[in-house]
PDB file of C-alpha atoms in Angstrom:
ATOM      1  CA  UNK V 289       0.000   0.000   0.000  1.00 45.00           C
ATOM      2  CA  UNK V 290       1.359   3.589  -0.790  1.00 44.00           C
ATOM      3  CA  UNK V 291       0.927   6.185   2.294  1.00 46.00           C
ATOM      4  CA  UNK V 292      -0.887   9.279   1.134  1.00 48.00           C
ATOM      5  CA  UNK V 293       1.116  12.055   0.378  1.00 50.00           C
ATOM      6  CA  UNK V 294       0.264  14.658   3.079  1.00 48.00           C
ATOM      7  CA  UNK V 295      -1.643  18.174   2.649  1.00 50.00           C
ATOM      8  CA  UNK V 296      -0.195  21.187   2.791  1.00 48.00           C
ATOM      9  CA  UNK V 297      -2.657  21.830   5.445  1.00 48.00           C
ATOM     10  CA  UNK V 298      -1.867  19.006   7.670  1.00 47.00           C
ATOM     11  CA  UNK V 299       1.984  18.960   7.626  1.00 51.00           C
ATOM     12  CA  UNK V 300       3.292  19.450  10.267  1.00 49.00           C
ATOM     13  CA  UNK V 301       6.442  20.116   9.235  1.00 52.00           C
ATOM     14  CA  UNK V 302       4.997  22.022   6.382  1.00 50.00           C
ATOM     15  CA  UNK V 303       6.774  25.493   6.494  1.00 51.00           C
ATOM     16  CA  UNK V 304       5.053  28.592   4.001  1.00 53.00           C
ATOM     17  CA  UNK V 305       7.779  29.878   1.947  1.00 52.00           C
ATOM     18  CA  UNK V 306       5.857  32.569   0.208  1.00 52.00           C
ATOM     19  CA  UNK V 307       8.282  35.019  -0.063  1.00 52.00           C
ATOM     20  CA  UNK V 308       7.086  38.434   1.992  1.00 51.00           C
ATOM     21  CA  UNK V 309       5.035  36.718   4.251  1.00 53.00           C
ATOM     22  CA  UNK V 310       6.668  36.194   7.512  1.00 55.00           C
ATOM     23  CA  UNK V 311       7.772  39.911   7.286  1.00 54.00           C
ATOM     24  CA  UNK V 312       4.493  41.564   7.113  1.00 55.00           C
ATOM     25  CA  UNK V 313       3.366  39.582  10.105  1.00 52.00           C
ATOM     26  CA  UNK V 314       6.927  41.016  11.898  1.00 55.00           C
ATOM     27  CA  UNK V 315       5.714  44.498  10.949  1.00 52.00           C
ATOM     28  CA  UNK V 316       2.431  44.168  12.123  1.00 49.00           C
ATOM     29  CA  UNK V 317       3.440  42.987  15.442  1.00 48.00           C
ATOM     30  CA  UNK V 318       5.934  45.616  15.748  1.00 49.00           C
ATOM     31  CA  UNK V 319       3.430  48.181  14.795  1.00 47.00           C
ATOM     32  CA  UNK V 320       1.577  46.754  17.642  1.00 47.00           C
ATOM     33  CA  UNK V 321       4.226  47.387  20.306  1.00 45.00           C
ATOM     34  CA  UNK V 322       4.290  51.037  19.106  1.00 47.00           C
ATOM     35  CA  UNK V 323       0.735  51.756  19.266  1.00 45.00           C
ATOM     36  CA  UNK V 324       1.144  50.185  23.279  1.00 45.00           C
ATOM     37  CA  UNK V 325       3.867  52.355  23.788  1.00 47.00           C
ATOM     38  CA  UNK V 326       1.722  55.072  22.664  1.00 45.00           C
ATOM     39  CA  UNK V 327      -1.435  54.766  25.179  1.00 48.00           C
ATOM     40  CA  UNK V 328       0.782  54.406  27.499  1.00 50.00           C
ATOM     41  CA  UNK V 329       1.832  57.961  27.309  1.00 54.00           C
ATOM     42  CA  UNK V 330      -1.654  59.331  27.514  1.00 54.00           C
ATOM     43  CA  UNK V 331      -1.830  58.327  30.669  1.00 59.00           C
ATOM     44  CA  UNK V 332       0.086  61.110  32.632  1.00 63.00           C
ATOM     45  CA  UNK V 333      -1.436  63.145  34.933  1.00 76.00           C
ATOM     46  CA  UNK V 334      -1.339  66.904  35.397  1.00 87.00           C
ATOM     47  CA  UNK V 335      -0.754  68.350  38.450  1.00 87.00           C
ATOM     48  CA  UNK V 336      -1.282  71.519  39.727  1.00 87.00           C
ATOM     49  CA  UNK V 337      -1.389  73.756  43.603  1.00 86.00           C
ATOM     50  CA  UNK V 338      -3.033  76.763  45.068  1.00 87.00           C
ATOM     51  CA  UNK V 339      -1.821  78.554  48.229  1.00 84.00           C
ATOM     52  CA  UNK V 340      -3.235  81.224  50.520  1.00 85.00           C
ATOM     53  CA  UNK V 341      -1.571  83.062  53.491  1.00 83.00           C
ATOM     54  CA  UNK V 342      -2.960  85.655  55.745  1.00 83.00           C
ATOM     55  CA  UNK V 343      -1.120  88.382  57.836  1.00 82.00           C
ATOM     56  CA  UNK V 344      -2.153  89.513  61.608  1.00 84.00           C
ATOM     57  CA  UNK V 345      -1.184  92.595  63.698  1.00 82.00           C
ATOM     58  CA  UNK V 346      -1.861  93.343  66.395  1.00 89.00           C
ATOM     59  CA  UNK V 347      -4.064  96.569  67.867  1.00 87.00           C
ATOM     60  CA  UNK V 348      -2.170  99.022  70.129  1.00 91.00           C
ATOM     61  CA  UNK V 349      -4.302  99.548  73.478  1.00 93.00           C
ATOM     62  CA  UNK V 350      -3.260 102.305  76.315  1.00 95.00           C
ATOM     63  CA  UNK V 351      -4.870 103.761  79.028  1.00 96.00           C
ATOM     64  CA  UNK V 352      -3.634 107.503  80.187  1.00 96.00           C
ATOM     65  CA  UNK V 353      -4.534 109.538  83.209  1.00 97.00           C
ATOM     66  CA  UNK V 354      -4.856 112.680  84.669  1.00 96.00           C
ATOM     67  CA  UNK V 355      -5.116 114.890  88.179  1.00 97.00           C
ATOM     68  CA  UNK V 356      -6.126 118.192  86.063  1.00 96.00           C
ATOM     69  CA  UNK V 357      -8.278 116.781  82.946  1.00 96.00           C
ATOM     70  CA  UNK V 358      -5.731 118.402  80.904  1.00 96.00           C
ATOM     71  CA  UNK V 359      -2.191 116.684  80.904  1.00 97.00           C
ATOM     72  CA  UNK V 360      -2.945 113.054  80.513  1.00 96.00           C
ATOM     73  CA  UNK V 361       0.207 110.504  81.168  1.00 96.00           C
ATOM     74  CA  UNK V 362       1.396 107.110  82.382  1.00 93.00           C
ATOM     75  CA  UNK V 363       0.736 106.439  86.000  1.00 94.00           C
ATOM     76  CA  UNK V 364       2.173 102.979  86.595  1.00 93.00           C
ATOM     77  CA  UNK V 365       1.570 101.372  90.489  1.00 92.00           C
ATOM     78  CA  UNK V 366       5.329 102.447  90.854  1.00 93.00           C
ATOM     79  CA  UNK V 367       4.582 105.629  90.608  1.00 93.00           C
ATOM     80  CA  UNK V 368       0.677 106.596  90.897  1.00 95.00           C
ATOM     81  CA  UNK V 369      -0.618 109.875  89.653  1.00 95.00           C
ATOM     82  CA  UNK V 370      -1.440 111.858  93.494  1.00 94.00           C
ATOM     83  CA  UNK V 371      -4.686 113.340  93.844  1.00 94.00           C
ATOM     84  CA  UNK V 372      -5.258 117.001  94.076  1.00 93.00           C
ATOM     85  CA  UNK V 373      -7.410 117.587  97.308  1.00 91.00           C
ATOM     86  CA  UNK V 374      -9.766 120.598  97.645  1.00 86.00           C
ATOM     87  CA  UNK V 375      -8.415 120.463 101.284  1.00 79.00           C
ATOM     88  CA  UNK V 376      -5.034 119.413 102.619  1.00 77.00           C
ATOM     89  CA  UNK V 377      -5.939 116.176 103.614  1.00 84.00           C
ATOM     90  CA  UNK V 378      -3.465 115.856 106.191  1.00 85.00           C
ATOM     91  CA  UNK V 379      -5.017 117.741 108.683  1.00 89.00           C
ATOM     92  CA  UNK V 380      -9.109 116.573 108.820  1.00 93.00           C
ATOM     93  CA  UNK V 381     -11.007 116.459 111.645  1.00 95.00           C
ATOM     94  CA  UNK V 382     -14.721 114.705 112.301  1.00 96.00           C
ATOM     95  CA  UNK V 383     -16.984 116.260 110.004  1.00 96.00           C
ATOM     96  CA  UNK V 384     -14.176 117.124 106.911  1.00 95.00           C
ATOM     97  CA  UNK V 385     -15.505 116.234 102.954  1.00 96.00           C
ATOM     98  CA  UNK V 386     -12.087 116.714 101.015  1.00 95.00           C
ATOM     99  CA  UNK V 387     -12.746 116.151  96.975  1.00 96.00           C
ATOM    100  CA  UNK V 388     -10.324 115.027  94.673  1.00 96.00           C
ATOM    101  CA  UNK V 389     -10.948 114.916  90.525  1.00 96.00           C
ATOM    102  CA  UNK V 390      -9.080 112.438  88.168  1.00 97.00           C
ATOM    103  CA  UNK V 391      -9.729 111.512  84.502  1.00 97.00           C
ATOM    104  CA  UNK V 392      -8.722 108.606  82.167  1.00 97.00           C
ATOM    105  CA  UNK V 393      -8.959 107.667  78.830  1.00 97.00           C
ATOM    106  CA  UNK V 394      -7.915 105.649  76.024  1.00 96.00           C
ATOM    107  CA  UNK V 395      -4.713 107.312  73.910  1.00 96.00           C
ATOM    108  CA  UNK V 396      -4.457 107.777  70.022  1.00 96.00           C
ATOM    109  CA  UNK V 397      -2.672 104.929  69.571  1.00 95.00           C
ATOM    110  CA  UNK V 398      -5.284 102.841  70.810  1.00 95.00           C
ATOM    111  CA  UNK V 399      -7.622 100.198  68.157  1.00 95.00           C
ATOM    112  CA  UNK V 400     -10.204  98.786  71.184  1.00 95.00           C
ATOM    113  CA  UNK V 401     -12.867 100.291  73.091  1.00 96.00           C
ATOM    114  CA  UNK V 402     -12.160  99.301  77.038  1.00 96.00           C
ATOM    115  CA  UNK V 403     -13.816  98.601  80.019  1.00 96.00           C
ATOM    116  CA  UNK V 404     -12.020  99.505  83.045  1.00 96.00           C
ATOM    117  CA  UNK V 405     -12.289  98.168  86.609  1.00 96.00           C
ATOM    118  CA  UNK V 406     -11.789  99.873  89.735  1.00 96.00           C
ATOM    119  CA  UNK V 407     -10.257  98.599  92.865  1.00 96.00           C
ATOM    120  CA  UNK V 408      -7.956  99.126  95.668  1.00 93.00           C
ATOM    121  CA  UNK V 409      -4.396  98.517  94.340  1.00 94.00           C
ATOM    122  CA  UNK V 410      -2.886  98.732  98.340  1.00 92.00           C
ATOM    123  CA  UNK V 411      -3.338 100.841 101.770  1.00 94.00           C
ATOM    124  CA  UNK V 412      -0.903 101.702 104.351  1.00 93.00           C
ATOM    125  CA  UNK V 413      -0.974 103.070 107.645  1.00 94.00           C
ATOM    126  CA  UNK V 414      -4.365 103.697 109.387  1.00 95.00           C
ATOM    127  CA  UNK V 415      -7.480 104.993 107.799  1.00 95.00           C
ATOM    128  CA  UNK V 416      -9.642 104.275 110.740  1.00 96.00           C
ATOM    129  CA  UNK V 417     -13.176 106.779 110.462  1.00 97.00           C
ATOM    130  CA  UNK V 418     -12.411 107.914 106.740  1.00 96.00           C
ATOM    131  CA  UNK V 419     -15.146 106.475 104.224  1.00 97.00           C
ATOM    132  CA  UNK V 420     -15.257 107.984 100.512  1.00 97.00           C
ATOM    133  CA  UNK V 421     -17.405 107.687  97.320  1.00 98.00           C
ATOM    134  CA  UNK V 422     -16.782 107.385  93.512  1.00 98.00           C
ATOM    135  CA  UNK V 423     -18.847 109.381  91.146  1.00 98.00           C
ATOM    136  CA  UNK V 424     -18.607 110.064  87.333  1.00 98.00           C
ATOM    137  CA  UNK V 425     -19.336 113.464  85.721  1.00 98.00           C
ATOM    138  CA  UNK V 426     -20.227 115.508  82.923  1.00 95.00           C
ATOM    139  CA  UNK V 427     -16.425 117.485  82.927  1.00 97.00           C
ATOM    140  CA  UNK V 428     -13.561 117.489  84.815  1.00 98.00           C
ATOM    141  CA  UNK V 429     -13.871 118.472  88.293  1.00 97.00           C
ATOM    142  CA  UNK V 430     -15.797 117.678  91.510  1.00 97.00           C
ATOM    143  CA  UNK V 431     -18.119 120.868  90.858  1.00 96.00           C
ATOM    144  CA  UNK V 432     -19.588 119.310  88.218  1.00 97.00           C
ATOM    145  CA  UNK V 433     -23.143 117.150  87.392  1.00 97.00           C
ATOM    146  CA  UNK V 434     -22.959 113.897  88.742  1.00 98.00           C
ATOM    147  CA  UNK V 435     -23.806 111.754  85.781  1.00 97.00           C
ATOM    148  CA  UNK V 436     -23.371 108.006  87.907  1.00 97.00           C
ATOM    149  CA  UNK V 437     -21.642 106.828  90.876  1.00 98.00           C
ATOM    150  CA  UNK V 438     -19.714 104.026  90.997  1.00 98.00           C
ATOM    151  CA  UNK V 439     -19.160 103.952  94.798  1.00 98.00           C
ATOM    152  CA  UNK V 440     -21.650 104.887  97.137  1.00 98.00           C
ATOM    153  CA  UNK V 441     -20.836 107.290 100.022  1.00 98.00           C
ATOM    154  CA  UNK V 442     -20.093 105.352 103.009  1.00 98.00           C
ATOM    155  CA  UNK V 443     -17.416 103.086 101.717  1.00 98.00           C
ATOM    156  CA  UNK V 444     -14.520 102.580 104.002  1.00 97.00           C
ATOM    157  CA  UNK V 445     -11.602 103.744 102.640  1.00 95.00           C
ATOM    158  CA  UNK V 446      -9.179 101.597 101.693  1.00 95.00           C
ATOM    159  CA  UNK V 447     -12.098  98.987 100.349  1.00 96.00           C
ATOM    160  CA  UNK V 448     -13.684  98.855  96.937  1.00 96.00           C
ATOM    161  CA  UNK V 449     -16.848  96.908  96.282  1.00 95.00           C
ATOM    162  CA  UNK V 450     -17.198  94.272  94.030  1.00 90.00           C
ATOM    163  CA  UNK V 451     -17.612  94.752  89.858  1.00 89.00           C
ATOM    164  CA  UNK V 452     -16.849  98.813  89.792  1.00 96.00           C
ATOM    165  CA  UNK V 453     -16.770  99.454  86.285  1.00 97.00           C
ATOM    166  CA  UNK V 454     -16.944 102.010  83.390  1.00 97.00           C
ATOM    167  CA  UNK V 455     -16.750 101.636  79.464  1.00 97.00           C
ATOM    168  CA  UNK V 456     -13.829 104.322  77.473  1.00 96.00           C
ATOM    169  CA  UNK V 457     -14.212 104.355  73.975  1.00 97.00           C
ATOM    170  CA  UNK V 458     -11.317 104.815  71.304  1.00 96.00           C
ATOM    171  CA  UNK V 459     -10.884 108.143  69.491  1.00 96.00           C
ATOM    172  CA  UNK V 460     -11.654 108.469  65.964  1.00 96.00           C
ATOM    173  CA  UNK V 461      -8.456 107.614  63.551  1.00 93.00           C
ATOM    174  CA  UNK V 462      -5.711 108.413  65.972  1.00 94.00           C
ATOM    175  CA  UNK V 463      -7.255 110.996  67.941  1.00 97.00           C
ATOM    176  CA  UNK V 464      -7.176 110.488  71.589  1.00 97.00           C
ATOM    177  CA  UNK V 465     -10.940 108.563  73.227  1.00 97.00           C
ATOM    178  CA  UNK V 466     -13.066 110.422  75.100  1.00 97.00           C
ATOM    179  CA  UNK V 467     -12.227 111.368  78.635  1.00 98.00           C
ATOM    180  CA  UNK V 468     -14.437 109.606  81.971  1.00 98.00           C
ATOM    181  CA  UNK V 469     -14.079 112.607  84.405  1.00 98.00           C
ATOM    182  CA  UNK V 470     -14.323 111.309  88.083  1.00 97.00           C
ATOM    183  CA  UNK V 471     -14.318 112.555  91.643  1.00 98.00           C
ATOM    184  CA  UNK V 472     -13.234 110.825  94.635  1.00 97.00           C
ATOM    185  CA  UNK V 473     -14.938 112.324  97.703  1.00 97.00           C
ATOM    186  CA  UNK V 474     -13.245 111.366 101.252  1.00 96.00           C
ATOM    187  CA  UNK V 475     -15.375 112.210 104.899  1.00 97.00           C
ATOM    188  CA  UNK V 476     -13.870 111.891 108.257  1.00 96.00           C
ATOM    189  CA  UNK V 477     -16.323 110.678 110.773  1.00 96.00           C
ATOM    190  CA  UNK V 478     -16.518 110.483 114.535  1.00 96.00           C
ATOM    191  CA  UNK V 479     -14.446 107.860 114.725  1.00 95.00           C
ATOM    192  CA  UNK V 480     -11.110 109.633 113.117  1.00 95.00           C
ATOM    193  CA  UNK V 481      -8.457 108.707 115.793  1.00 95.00           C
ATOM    194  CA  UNK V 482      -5.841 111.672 116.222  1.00 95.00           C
ATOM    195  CA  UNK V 483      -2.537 112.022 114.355  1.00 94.00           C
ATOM    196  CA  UNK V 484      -3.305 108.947 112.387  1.00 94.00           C
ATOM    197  CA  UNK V 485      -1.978 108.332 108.827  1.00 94.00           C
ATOM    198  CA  UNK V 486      -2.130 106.140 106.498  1.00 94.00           C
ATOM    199  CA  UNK V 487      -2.502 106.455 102.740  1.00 94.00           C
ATOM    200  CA  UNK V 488      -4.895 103.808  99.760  1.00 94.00           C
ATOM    201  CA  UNK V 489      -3.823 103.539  96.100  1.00 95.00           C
ATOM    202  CA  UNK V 490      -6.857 102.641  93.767  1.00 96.00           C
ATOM    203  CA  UNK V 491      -6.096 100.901  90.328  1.00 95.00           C
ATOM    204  CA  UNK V 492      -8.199 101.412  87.619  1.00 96.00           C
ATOM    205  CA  UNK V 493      -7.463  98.531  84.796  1.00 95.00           C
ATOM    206  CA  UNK V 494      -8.627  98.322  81.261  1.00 95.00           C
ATOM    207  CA  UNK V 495      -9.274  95.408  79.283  1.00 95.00           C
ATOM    208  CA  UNK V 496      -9.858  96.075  75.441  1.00 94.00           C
ATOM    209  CA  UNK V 497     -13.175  94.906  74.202  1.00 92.00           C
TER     210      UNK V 497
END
C-alpha cells in the first residue's frame, strides 16, 4: 500500500515559503508594540497647587490719666498719679468732705474700646473713720453734674466693692478717646483717731473689648 502524500494543510512540518510573508506579520506585530507604547503615554497626569496666606497685627491699646483733665500721662503702680485735694488732707477732723478729681482715657494709639475696673491697688498706715465715694461726671472736676456713681458714700476707705466698672471708647483715627471725668470724695467721721496716717492707692485697669 502507498501512504498518502500529506496536505499542505496538515503537515506538520509544512513550512510557508511565500516570499514576503513572515515579514508583514513582523511588521504588524511591531506596529503593535508602538501603538502600546503610545497609550501608554496618555496616561500622565497633570498636576497643579493653590496657596493662601494671611497676615495679623496686632491693635495698640493704652490707658492715660490725669489729676487736672488736661495733661494726661502714664501712671504705673510704681509711681501713681497723686490726687489734688480741695483740702489738705493731712489735717481733717470729724466732720471734713475733702474732693479730689481724676480723669482717664484711652490714647491715640489705641484700636479697642475698654472697660475699666476699679479697685484698691494697696493701703498703708491707718485709715480708721475715713469712708469715701466714687462718682462720674459731665467734665472734669468735683463741681460738676454727677452723671453716675460708681461707689456709694459710706465706703470705708481703703475697700472697693465688688464689679466697679466704666466703658472708654477709642478716638476716631488716631485721635485720643473720650475722657471719663471722676471725683473721689473722702469724709472723716466720729471715729477719726488723732494724728493717724495712712494712705490707699486705687487701680483702675482696662481690658480692650
Amino acid at each position: 500500500m502507498v501512504a498518502a502524500a500529506a496536505s499542505p494543510e496538515t503537515d506538520p512540518d509544512h513550512r510557508d515559503t511565500t516570499p514576503g510573508k513572515s515579514p508583514k506579520i513582523r511588521a504588524i506585530l511591531a506596529g503593535g508594540l508602538v501603538l502600546g507604547v503610545g497609550a501608554a503615554i496618555t496616561l500622565a497626569a497633570w498636576n497643579d497647587s493653590e496657596f493662601a496666606q494671611g497676615t495679623f497685627t496686632a491693635g495698640a491699646f493704652n490707658l492715660e490719666g490725669s489729676t487736672d483733665g488736661t495733661a494726661f500721662g502714664e501712671n504705673p503702680v510704681s509711681d501713681p498719679a497723686t490726687l489734688g485735694f480741695t483740702a489738705a488732707p493731712a489735717n481733717l477732723a470729724p466732720g471734713d468732705v475733702v474732693t479730689a478729681p481724676f480723669a482717664v482715657r484711652l490714647d491715640g494709639t489705641t484700636t479697642n474700646d475698654a472697660t475699666v475696673t476699679v479697685s484698691t491697688e494697696a493701703s498703708t498706715g491707718a485709715l480708721t473713720g475715713l469712708t469715701y465715694s466714687l462718682t462720674q461726671s459731665t467734665d472734669f472736676g468735683c463741681a460738676e453734674p454727677v452723671t453716675g456713681t460708681l461707689v456709694a458714700a459710706g465706703q470705708a476707705l481703703g475697700t472697693t466693692p465688688g464689679s466697679v466698672t466704666f466703658a472708654l471708647t477709642q478716638g476716631a483715627g488716631t485721635a485720643d478717646g473720650d475722657a471719663v471725668n471722676l471725683c473721689f470724695r473722702i469724709t472723716a467721721d466720729d471715729g477719726l483717731v488723732q494724728s493717724q496716717s495712712g494712705t490707699t492707692t486705687w487701680e483702675f485697669a482696662a481690658q480692650s473689648q
